[in-house]
């Protein structure tokens, strides 16, 4: 069997974490099984679908590398096909016109409520022969009146629905517009979808869709309903929990593969492995390993996963990805280290690319003042002489290389019988303005001779002034 999966977002909203997780599972399963992945834009709701949302979806998918073998296919371009099936079902008696007015339906609902019954359409127009004058009818599907629908869900297991619980679904509105549950069925059938993988908020639609597939004479696809993603507060993940549009994560400096890695672990696991590259995800992903219980979004873990991918990415790629973030931080690449040099130097301690760009600011720009706490602790009179000596050694270096810099600092530390840290930390603070940076030789090398010497001078003056004040 050829595996064919589809991701079918409605462009009534942007692409968010939950929908990306669904898209990813569909894509991975198709790739894992050597099948095809189809992107279908479910834009039949003309009022709520927007071009901006379609763009957000396509843009997000492209950024993440979730490439489709077919599509985007727009439902709005398939209206003729839906009309054809509706007409056919009307002719075959599988669907019927319903003329019930809103008032009539409200009344029905109220009576059912009063009697403590489940509210549902009672099929009163099923056998109606004559149209109601001046009323544009909706079209309803004749759902079987008895029996059960069994969903053998690949995640949830067997779920049984009674047909008596389901009513006759509206498949076309009075203006002729087809409805969601119907178009999904026609498309899944026409597009020969083998596996429907989607959020479990759609589980209740499944028996209705299976009944309609049966009316088409089709065998239903396999279904896999994915457990919810919860926010940190235990409620379903939503706008309230921060970034909605997946592109906000791009803007905040996450690598696409890090997003995929983080999301793949929401509801799926492979032993206790946490870090996956895309090839590994494809190799190991299987619906059989999707768990049934909901998972929670954890921003801290996302940052950790992101950091792992930054550490592992090839430096040229990282450099290329970093450029827009350096620019966004307002840093002029022409007057400092190259993006590749920054990537190499900073990759061990950056959780995101924007954080990396921000931490590298002192390589391009002077800082206003040294962090006072770090200065108080490390820029003390005892370090004055060693710092002067270090400055002289660095000033005299013929070759501004990491090796030469490391040697110079080592020598000065030896000369003053200081541990490397005791000398390295004051140099770091003088040169970067703060206590955290890449290894000291790398830091000094990246900041560059001119800036290093000037900043050391400045620190030396500061300490000398402090020493003089203490002596008074
Ligand atoms: N268009 C539906 C949605 O965005 C998904 C339909 C499906 O996957 O069957 O929720």
Coordinates of C-alpha atoms and ligand atoms in Angstrom, one line a residue:
X1 CA 0.0 0.0 0.0
X2 CA 1.2 3.5 -0.8
X3 CA 1.0 5.7 2.3
X4 CA -0.6 9.0 1.5
X5 CA -1.1 11.5 4.3
X6 CA -2.4 15.0 4.2
X7 CA -2.2 18.1 6.3
X8 CA -5.4 20.1 6.0
X9 CA -5.3 23.4 7.7
X10 CA -8.1 25.9 7.6
X11 CA -6.8 29.3 6.8
X12 CA -9.0 30.8 9.4
X13 CA -5.9 31.2 11.5
X14 CA -2.1 31.2 11.3
X15 CA 0.1 28.1 11.7
X16 CA 0.6 27.5 15.4
X17 CA 2.5 25.0 17.4
X18 CA -0.4 22.5 17.6
X19 CA -1.0 22.5 13.9
X20 CA 2.7 22.3 13.1
X21 CA 2.9 19.2 15.3
X22 CA 0.1 17.6 13.3
X23 CA 1.7 18.6 10.0
X24 CA 5.0 17.2 11.2
X25 CA 3.5 13.8 12.2
X26 CA 1.8 13.6 8.8
X27 CA 4.9 14.5 6.9
X28 CA 7.2 12.2 9.0
X29 CA 4.9 9.2 8.5
X30 CA 4.8 9.7 4.8
X31 CA 8.5 10.1 4.6
X32 CA 9.1 7.2 6.9
X33 CA 7.0 4.9 4.8
X34 CA 8.3 6.2 1.4
X35 CA 4.8 7.7 0.7
X36 CA 3.4 11.0 -0.2
X37 CA 2.5 14.0 1.8
X38 CA -0.3 16.3 0.6
X39 CA -1.0 19.9 1.6
X40 CA -4.7 20.8 1.4
X41 CA -6.0 24.3 2.3
X42 CA -9.5 24.0 3.6
X43 CA -10.7 27.4 2.7
X44 CA -14.4 26.7 2.0
X45 CA -15.3 29.1 4.9
X46 CA -14.9 32.2 2.7
X47 CA -15.7 34.6 5.4
X48 CA -13.1 33.4 7.9
X49 CA -10.4 32.3 5.5
X50 CA -7.8 35.0 4.6
X51 CA -5.0 35.3 2.1
X52 CA -2.7 36.4 5.0
X53 CA -3.4 33.1 6.9
X54 CA -2.7 31.1 3.7
X55 CA 0.6 32.9 3.4
X56 CA 1.4 32.3 7.0
X57 CA 0.7 28.6 6.6
X58 CA 2.8 28.3 3.3
X59 CA 5.6 30.4 4.7
X60 CA 5.7 28.5 8.0
X61 CA 5.7 25.1 6.2
X62 CA 8.5 26.3 3.9
X63 CA 10.6 27.5 6.8
X64 CA 10.2 24.2 8.6
X65 CA 11.1 22.2 5.4
X66 CA 7.8 20.3 5.5
X67 CA 7.6 20.0 1.8
X68 CA 4.5 18.6 0.1
X69 CA 4.5 16.1 -2.8
X70 CA 1.2 17.5 -3.9
X71 CA -0.4 20.8 -3.2
X72 CA -1.2 23.2 -1.9
X73 CA -4.6 22.1 -3.1
X74 CA -7.3 24.6 -2.4
X75 CA -10.8 23.4 -1.6
X76 CA -12.2 26.6 -3.0
X77 CA -11.0 25.4 -6.4
X78 CA -12.9 22.1 -6.0
X79 CA -16.4 23.5 -5.6
X80 CA -17.6 21.9 -8.8
X81 CA -16.6 18.5 -7.6
X82 CA -18.4 18.9 -4.3
X83 CA -21.5 20.1 -6.2
X84 CA -21.4 17.0 -8.3
X85 CA -21.4 14.7 -5.4
X86 CA -24.2 16.6 -3.7
X87 CA -26.4 16.4 -6.8
X88 CA -25.6 12.8 -7.1
X89 CA -26.5 12.0 -3.5
X90 CA -29.7 14.0 -3.9
X91 CA -30.6 12.0 -7.0
X92 CA -29.8 8.7 -5.2
X93 CA -31.7 9.6 -2.1
X94 CA -28.6 9.7 0.0
X95 CA -29.1 13.3 0.8
X96 CA -32.2 15.6 1.0
X97 CA -33.2 19.2 1.0
X98 CA -34.2 20.6 4.4
X99 CA -36.4 23.6 4.6
X100 CA -36.5 24.0 8.4
X101 CA -36.3 27.6 9.5
X102 CA -34.1 28.8 12.3
X103 CA -37.2 29.2 14.5
X104 CA -38.3 25.7 13.8
X105 CA -34.9 24.3 14.7
X106 CA -34.7 26.5 17.9
X107 CA -38.0 25.2 19.0
X108 CA -37.0 21.6 18.3
X109 CA -33.8 22.1 20.4
X110 CA -35.8 23.7 23.2
X111 CA -38.3 20.7 23.3
X112 CA -35.4 18.2 23.3
X113 CA -33.7 20.1 26.1
X114 CA -36.9 20.1 28.1
X115 CA -37.2 16.4 27.8
X116 CA -33.6 15.9 28.8
X117 CA -32.7 14.5 25.3
X118 CA -29.6 15.1 23.3
X119 CA -30.2 18.0 21.0
X120 CA -30.1 16.8 17.4
X121 CA -31.9 17.3 14.1
X122 CA -34.8 14.8 14.0
X123 CA -34.9 14.2 10.3
X124 CA -38.3 15.8 9.7
X125 CA -37.5 16.8 6.2
X126 CA -36.1 13.3 5.2
X127 CA -39.2 12.2 3.4
X128 CA -40.5 15.6 2.4
X129 CA -41.7 15.6 -1.2
X130 CA -42.6 19.2 -1.8
X131 CA -40.3 22.1 -1.6
X132 CA -41.2 25.1 0.6
X133 CA -41.8 28.1 -1.6
X134 CA -39.4 31.0 -1.2
X135 CA -37.0 29.1 1.0
X136 CA -33.4 28.1 -0.1
X137 CA -33.0 24.7 1.5
X138 CA -29.8 23.3 3.0
X139 CA -28.8 19.8 2.0
X140 CA -28.5 17.1 4.7
X141 CA -26.8 13.8 4.5
X142 CA -29.0 10.8 5.4
X143 CA -27.0 9.3 8.3
X144 CA -27.9 5.6 8.9
X145 CA -30.6 5.5 11.6
X146 CA -29.2 2.5 13.5
X147 CA -26.1 0.4 13.9
X148 CA -22.7 1.5 15.0
X149 CA -19.6 3.0 13.6
X150 CA -16.4 1.6 14.8
X151 CA -13.2 3.7 14.6
X152 CA -10.1 1.6 15.0
X153 CA -8.0 4.5 15.8
X154 CA -4.3 3.9 15.6
X155 CA -3.6 6.0 18.6
X156 CA -6.8 5.8 20.7
X157 CA -7.7 2.2 20.0
X158 CA -11.2 1.1 19.2
X159 CA -13.9 3.8 19.6
X160 CA -17.5 2.9 19.0
X161 CA -20.2 5.4 18.1
X162 CA -23.9 4.7 17.8
X163 CA -25.7 6.0 14.8
X164 CA -28.6 7.0 16.9
X165 CA -26.3 9.6 18.5
X166 CA -25.5 11.2 15.1
X167 CA -28.0 13.3 13.2
X168 CA -28.3 14.2 9.6
X169 CA -25.4 16.5 8.9
X170 CA -25.8 19.6 6.8
X171 CA -23.5 19.1 3.8
X172 CA -24.4 22.2 1.9
X173 CA -25.6 25.5 3.3
X174 CA -28.6 27.3 1.8
X175 CA -26.3 29.3 -0.4
X176 CA -24.9 26.1 -1.8
X177 CA -21.6 26.3 0.1
X178 CA -20.4 22.8 1.1
X179 CA -19.5 22.2 4.7
X180 CA -16.3 21.0 6.4
X181 CA -17.1 17.4 7.2
X182 CA -18.4 16.8 3.7
X183 CA -15.5 18.4 1.8
X184 CA -13.0 16.5 4.0
X185 CA -14.6 13.2 3.0
X186 CA -14.7 14.0 -0.7
X187 CA -11.1 15.1 -0.7
X188 CA -9.7 12.3 1.5
X189 CA -11.4 9.9 -1.0
X190 CA -10.4 11.7 -4.2
X191 CA -6.8 12.2 -3.0
X192 CA -6.6 8.6 -2.0
X193 CA -5.5 9.4 1.5
X194 CA -4.4 6.2 3.3
X195 CA -3.8 7.7 6.8
X196 CA -5.7 10.6 8.4
X197 CA -3.5 11.9 11.1
X198 CA -5.0 14.9 13.0
X199 CA -5.9 16.4 16.3
X200 CA -8.2 14.5 18.5
X201 CA -10.7 17.4 18.5
X202 CA -11.7 15.7 15.2
X203 CA -12.4 12.3 16.7
X204 CA -16.1 13.0 17.0
X205 CA -16.3 13.9 13.3
X206 CA -14.9 10.6 12.3
X207 CA -18.0 8.4 12.5
X208 CA -19.9 11.0 10.4
X209 CA -17.1 11.1 7.8
X210 CA -17.0 7.3 7.8
X211 CA -20.7 7.1 7.1
X212 CA -20.3 9.5 4.2
X213 CA -17.3 7.5 2.8
X214 CA -19.5 4.5 2.9
X215 CA -22.1 6.4 0.9
X216 CA -19.4 7.0 -1.7
X217 CA -18.7 3.2 -1.7
X218 CA -15.2 3.9 -0.3
X219 CA -13.2 2.1 2.3
X220 CA -12.2 4.5 5.0
X221 CA -8.5 5.4 5.6
X222 CA -6.7 4.6 8.8
X223 CA -7.3 7.2 11.4
X224 CA -4.8 8.4 14.0
X225 CA -6.0 11.1 16.4
X226 CA -3.2 12.9 18.2
X227 CA -3.5 13.8 21.8
X228 CA -3.8 17.5 22.7
X229 CA -0.9 19.8 23.6
X230 CA -1.5 21.6 26.9
X231 CA -0.2 24.9 28.1
X232 CA 1.8 25.1 31.3
X233 CA -1.4 25.8 33.1
X234 CA -3.0 22.5 32.0
X235 CA -5.5 24.1 29.6
X236 CA -5.4 23.4 25.9
X237 CA -2.5 25.3 24.3
X238 CA -3.8 28.5 22.8
X239 CA -3.0 32.1 22.1
X240 CA -2.9 32.8 25.8
X241 CA 0.3 30.8 26.1
X242 CA 2.4 33.1 24.0
X243 CA 3.6 33.0 20.5
X244 CA 0.8 31.9 18.2
X245 CA 2.3 32.1 14.7
X246 CA 5.1 29.6 14.3
X247 CA 7.0 32.3 12.5
X248 CA 7.4 34.1 15.8
X249 CA 9.8 31.3 16.8
X250 CA 11.8 31.9 13.6
X251 CA 11.9 35.6 14.5
X252 CA 13.0 34.8 18.0
X253 CA 16.0 32.8 16.6
X254 CA 15.0 29.2 16.7
X255 CA 16.3 26.9 14.0
X256 CA 13.6 25.1 12.1
X257 CA 15.0 21.6 12.9
X258 CA 15.0 22.5 16.6
X259 CA 11.3 23.4 16.4
X260 CA 10.6 20.1 14.7
X261 CA 12.7 18.2 17.2
X262 CA 10.9 19.9 20.1
X263 CA 7.5 19.2 18.6
X264 CA 8.2 15.6 17.6
X265 CA 8.6 14.8 21.3
X266 CA 5.1 16.1 22.1
X267 CA 3.3 12.8 22.0
X268 CA 6.0 10.6 20.5
X269 CA 9.1 9.0 21.8
X270 CA 11.9 6.8 20.7
X271 CA 13.5 5.2 23.8
X272 CA 14.9 8.1 25.9
X273 CA 16.4 10.0 23.0
X274 CA 15.7 13.7 23.1
X275 CA 17.8 15.2 20.3
X276 CA 17.0 14.2 16.8
X277 CA 18.0 15.5 13.5
X278 CA 15.4 15.4 10.7
X279 CA 16.8 12.1 9.2
X280 CA 16.6 10.4 12.5
X281 CA 13.0 11.6 13.0
X282 CA 12.2 10.2 9.6
X283 CA 13.9 6.9 10.3
X284 CA 12.3 6.3 13.7
X285 CA 8.9 7.9 13.5
X286 CA 5.9 5.6 13.6
X287 CA 2.3 6.1 14.5
X288 CA 2.5 3.0 16.7
X289 CA 4.8 5.0 19.1
X290 CA 2.5 7.9 19.5
X291 CA 1.2 8.0 23.0
X292 CA -2.4 8.5 24.1
X293 CA -2.0 11.1 26.8
X294 CA -1.8 14.8 26.3
X295 CA 1.6 16.5 26.5
X296 CA 2.5 19.9 27.8
X297 CA 4.3 22.7 26.2
X298 CA 7.5 23.6 28.0
X299 CA 9.4 26.7 26.9
X300 CA 12.4 25.8 28.9
X301 CA 12.8 22.5 27.2
X302 CA 12.3 24.1 23.8
X303 CA 15.3 26.4 24.6
X304 CA 17.4 23.4 25.6
X305 CA 16.5 21.6 22.4
X306 CA 17.3 24.7 20.5
X307 CA 20.7 25.0 22.1
X308 CA 21.5 21.4 21.2
X309 CA 20.8 22.1 17.6
X310 CA 22.8 25.2 17.6
X311 CA 25.8 23.3 19.0
X312 CA 25.4 20.6 16.3
X313 CA 24.7 22.7 13.2
X314 CA 27.5 23.0 10.7
X315 CA 29.2 26.3 11.2
X316 CA 28.6 27.6 7.7
X317 CA 24.9 27.0 8.0
X318 CA 24.7 28.6 11.5
X319 CA 26.6 31.6 10.1
X320 CA 24.2 32.0 7.3
X321 CA 21.2 31.7 9.6
X322 CA 22.8 34.1 12.0
X323 CA 23.2 37.0 9.6
X324 CA 19.6 38.3 9.8
X325 CA 19.7 38.3 13.6
X326 CA 23.0 40.2 13.7
X327 CA 21.3 42.7 11.3
X328 CA 18.2 42.8 13.4
X329 CA 20.4 43.6 16.5
X330 CA 21.7 46.6 14.5
X331 CA 25.3 45.2 14.4
X332 CA 27.5 46.1 11.5
X333 CA 29.2 42.9 10.3
X334 CA 31.7 44.9 8.4
X335 CA 33.4 46.3 11.5
X336 CA 33.8 43.1 13.5
X337 CA 34.1 39.3 13.3
X338 CA 32.5 37.4 10.5
X339 CA 29.2 35.6 11.3
X340 CA 31.0 32.3 11.0
X341 CA 33.5 33.5 13.6
X342 CA 30.7 34.5 15.9
X343 CA 28.9 31.2 15.3
X344 CA 32.0 29.2 16.1
X345 CA 32.8 31.2 19.2
X346 CA 29.3 31.6 20.7
X347 CA 27.5 28.4 19.7
X348 CA 28.2 26.6 23.0
X349 CA 26.3 29.0 25.1
X350 CA 23.4 30.4 22.9
X351 CA 19.9 29.1 23.2
X352 CA 18.7 31.0 20.2
X353 CA 20.3 32.8 17.3
X354 CA 18.9 36.2 18.5
X355 CA 20.5 35.6 21.8
X356 CA 23.7 34.7 20.1
X357 CA 23.6 38.0 18.1
X358 CA 22.8 39.9 21.3
X359 CA 25.6 38.3 23.3
X360 CA 28.1 39.2 20.5
X361 CA 27.3 42.9 20.6
X362 CA 30.6 43.8 22.4
X363 CA 32.5 42.4 19.3
X364 CA 31.0 45.2 17.2
X365 CA 30.2 48.0 19.5
X366 CA 31.6 49.6 22.7
X367 CA 29.6 49.1 25.8
X368 CA 28.6 51.9 28.0
X369 CA 29.9 50.6 31.3
X370 CA 31.3 47.5 32.8
X371 CA 28.8 45.4 34.8
X372 CA 29.3 47.0 38.3
X373 CA 29.0 43.8 40.3
X374 CA 31.6 42.0 38.1
X375 CA 33.8 45.1 38.3
X376 CA 33.6 45.2 42.0
X377 CA 34.5 41.6 42.4
X378 CA 37.2 41.2 39.7
X379 CA 38.7 44.6 38.8
X380 CA 40.5 45.1 42.0
X381 CA 43.9 46.8 42.7
X382 CA 45.6 43.4 43.1
X383 CA 45.0 42.7 39.4
X384 CA 46.4 46.1 38.2
X385 CA 49.9 44.9 37.5
X386 CA 49.0 41.7 35.9
X387 CA 46.5 43.5 33.7
X388 CA 49.1 46.1 32.6
X389 CA 51.5 43.2 31.8
X390 CA 48.8 41.4 29.8
X391 CA 48.0 44.6 27.9
X392 CA 51.7 45.0 27.0
X393 CA 52.0 41.5 25.9
X394 CA 48.9 41.6 23.8
X395 CA 49.9 45.0 22.3
X396 CA 53.2 43.4 21.3
X397 CA 51.8 40.4 19.6
X398 CA 52.9 40.1 16.0
X399 CA 50.3 37.6 15.2
X400 CA 46.7 38.2 16.5
X401 CA 45.8 34.5 16.7
X402 CA 44.0 32.5 19.3
X403 CA 47.2 30.5 20.0
X404 CA 49.4 33.5 20.4
X405 CA 46.8 35.2 22.6
X406 CA 46.4 32.1 24.8
X407 CA 50.2 31.9 25.2
X408 CA 50.5 35.6 26.1
X409 CA 47.8 35.3 28.8
X410 CA 49.3 32.0 30.1
X411 CA 52.8 33.6 30.4
X412 CA 51.5 36.6 32.3
X413 CA 49.5 34.4 34.6
X414 CA 52.7 32.3 35.3
X415 CA 54.7 35.4 35.8
X416 CA 52.3 36.6 38.6
X417 CA 51.7 33.2 39.9
X418 CA 48.0 33.5 39.1
X419 CA 45.7 30.7 38.0
X420 CA 44.4 31.2 34.5
X421 CA 40.9 32.1 35.8
X422 CA 42.2 34.7 38.2
X423 CA 43.7 36.6 35.2
X424 CA 41.2 35.5 32.6
X425 CA 38.1 36.8 34.4
X426 CA 39.4 40.4 34.9
X427 CA 40.4 40.4 31.2
X428 CA 37.0 39.1 30.2
X429 CA 35.2 41.7 32.2
X430 CA 37.4 44.5 30.9
X431 CA 37.0 43.4 27.3
X432 CA 33.3 42.4 27.2
X433 CA 31.9 44.4 30.1
X434 CA 30.5 41.3 31.8
X435 CA 31.4 38.0 33.4
X436 CA 30.2 35.6 30.6
X437 CA 31.8 35.0 27.2
X438 CA 33.5 32.3 25.1
X439 CA 36.9 31.0 26.3
X440 CA 39.2 34.0 27.0
X441 CA 41.6 33.5 24.1
X442 CA 38.6 33.2 21.7
X443 CA 36.9 36.3 23.3
X444 CA 40.0 38.4 23.0
X445 CA 40.6 37.3 19.5
X446 CA 37.1 38.0 18.4
X447 CA 36.9 41.5 20.0
X448 CA 40.1 42.4 18.0
X449 CA 43.3 44.0 18.9
X450 CA 42.3 47.6 18.8
X451 CA 39.2 47.3 21.0
X452 CA 40.9 44.9 23.4
X453 CA 43.8 47.3 24.1
X454 CA 41.5 50.3 24.5
X455 CA 39.2 48.4 26.8
X456 CA 42.1 47.1 28.9
X457 CA 43.5 50.6 29.2
X458 CA 40.1 51.8 30.3
X459 CA 39.9 49.1 33.0
X460 CA 43.4 49.8 34.1
X461 CA 42.5 53.4 34.6
X462 CA 39.4 52.5 36.5
X463 CA 41.3 50.2 38.9
X464 CA 44.1 52.7 39.3
X465 CA 41.5 55.4 40.3
X466 CA 39.9 53.0 42.7
X467 CA 43.3 52.1 44.2
X468 CA 44.2 55.8 44.6
X469 CA 40.8 56.4 46.2
X470 CA 41.4 53.5 48.7
X471 CA 44.9 54.8 49.5
X472 CA 43.5 58.2 50.5
Ligands
LIG1 N1 -9.3 21.8 8.4 C1 -9.4 21.1 9.7 C2 -8.7 22.0 10.8 O1 -8.0 22.9 10.4 C3 -8.6 19.8 9.7 C4 -9.4 18.7 9.0 C5 -8.8 17.4 9.1 O2 -7.6 17.2 9.4 O3 -9.6 16.4 8.9 O4 -8.9 21.7 11.9

